[in-house]
Amino acid sequence: MRYILGPMKVPFLILTPMCILVGISTAMWSGARIDILSVVLIIIGAVCAHISVNALNEYCDFKSGLDFKTQRTPFSGGSGALQERPDKAGWALATGVVSLVLCFTIGMYFVFTVGVLLLPLGLLGMALIVFYTQWITKKPIVCLIAPGLAFGPLMVLGTHFVLTGSYSLTALLASLIPGFLVSDLLLLNQFPDVEADETVGRRHLPILLGRRNVARIYILFLAASYFPLFLGYALGVFPVHVFFALATTVIAVQTARGVLRYSEEMKSLVPYLGRNVIIDLATPALFAIGLMIAS
């Protein structure tokens, strides 16, 4: 099981339900009746998508030799499972492919039962999974945007559409919160792997601009993740309860300072990678709880 669960990166999968929760909360705020079976299928499909991109990334990084070169941290450098048993690489590939097929099947079920307007989101999501490691990681701007697009607008809007049958400005603005946060998460997690990534042809922003400069981009995206709260409230599509999410700003300020200070010192930076994960999980969850309470 280690050679299946390792490439899945199970501890990271909790991020997916937090993003789905945002879509559920916007559907509740719109007055929709929440169908439990649909919620269960949404979560299964989204988790399968996350598993697929993780496992395929692990497999590709093993085949390229990248994971033999990285200094692993709890947040970067691969699981190490395939380095221990290279003969088990096929299990990682199979895990990625089977998860992708399950995700596609659930997505098509919703396309036929809820509406064809879900199809563009699904196809874009599939493309992000398939092309992430081999192509997206070589395009700096696309590599920055892709993770947030997948876990933000695609997951949140997709969830909202399945539960309500339509899209809304509320769901769009809400989706930007995990959108900015998850892009920031992947951006910061690239810091420890810069030298190793460069040897296999990756070309993300920390390689292109340097860690110190990208630390400032990290802070910009972190600040931007809170902006939709104020915009949505000003436009009247969010209730005041969504400001529960501002509770994480205390950790965010500390983390921003730490990232800027230790951007070139990986051992000192690792604790701030952990704090960043807390921000990425807690902020969408607190937003969703606030919106559910107001509903």
mmCIF file of C-alpha atoms in Angstrom, residues 42 103-126 153-167:
data_model
loop_
_atom_site.group_PDB
_atom_site.id
_atom_site.type_symbol
_atom_site.label_atom_id
_atom_site.label_comp_id
_atom_site.label_asym_id
_atom_site.label_seq_id
_atom_site.Cartn_x
_atom_site.Cartn_y
_atom_site.Cartn_z
ATOM 1 C CA ILE A 42 -18.429 15.749 -5.946
ATOM 2 C CA CYS A 103 -12.883 11.605 -11.991
ATOM 3 C CA PHE A 104 -13.875 11.736 -15.665
ATOM 4 C CA THR A 105 -16.725 9.270 -15.128
ATOM 5 C CA ILE A 106 -18.219 11.245 -12.245
ATOM 6 C CA GLY A 107 -17.794 14.470 -14.174
ATOM 7 C CA MET A 108 -19.623 13.101 -17.208
ATOM 8 C CA TYR A 109 -22.413 11.821 -14.973
ATOM 9 C CA PHE A 110 -22.976 15.390 -13.772
ATOM 10 C CA VAL A 111 -22.729 16.778 -17.311
ATOM 11 C CA PHE A 112 -25.605 14.516 -18.383
ATOM 12 C CA THR A 113 -27.710 14.892 -15.232
ATOM 13 C CA VAL A 114 -27.170 18.572 -14.361
ATOM 14 C CA GLY A 115 -26.107 20.414 -17.501
ATOM 15 C CA VAL A 116 -23.653 20.624 -20.378
ATOM 16 C CA LEU A 117 -22.362 24.000 -19.122
ATOM 17 C CA LEU A 118 -20.279 21.996 -16.661
ATOM 18 C CA LEU A 119 -18.308 20.417 -19.515
ATOM 19 C CA PRO A 120 -15.835 23.297 -20.167
ATOM 20 C CA LEU A 121 -14.755 23.284 -16.518
ATOM 21 C CA GLY A 122 -14.308 19.530 -16.586
ATOM 22 C CA LEU A 123 -12.285 19.476 -19.783
ATOM 23 C CA LEU A 124 -10.009 22.255 -18.557
ATOM 24 C CA GLY A 125 -9.520 20.407 -15.290
ATOM 25 C CA MET A 126 -8.586 17.196 -17.112
ATOM 26 C CA PRO A 153 -12.622 28.478 -9.913
ATOM 27 C CA LEU A 154 -12.844 24.954 -11.327
ATOM 28 C CA MET A 155 -13.652 23.181 -8.057
ATOM 29 C CA VAL A 156 -15.767 25.906 -6.454
ATOM 30 C CA LEU A 157 -17.729 26.884 -9.566
ATOM 31 C CA GLY A 158 -18.115 23.231 -10.540
ATOM 32 C CA THR A 159 -19.490 22.349 -7.106
ATOM 33 C CA HIS A 160 -21.829 25.345 -7.129
ATOM 34 C CA PHE A 161 -23.120 24.462 -10.603
ATOM 35 C CA VAL A 162 -23.794 20.818 -9.725
ATOM 36 C CA LEU A 163 -25.764 21.833 -6.610
ATOM 37 C CA THR A 164 -27.662 24.786 -8.128
ATOM 38 C CA GLY A 165 -27.702 24.238 -11.891
ATOM 39 C CA SER A 166 -26.194 27.670 -12.555
ATOM 40 C CA TYR A 167 -23.168 29.871 -11.996
#
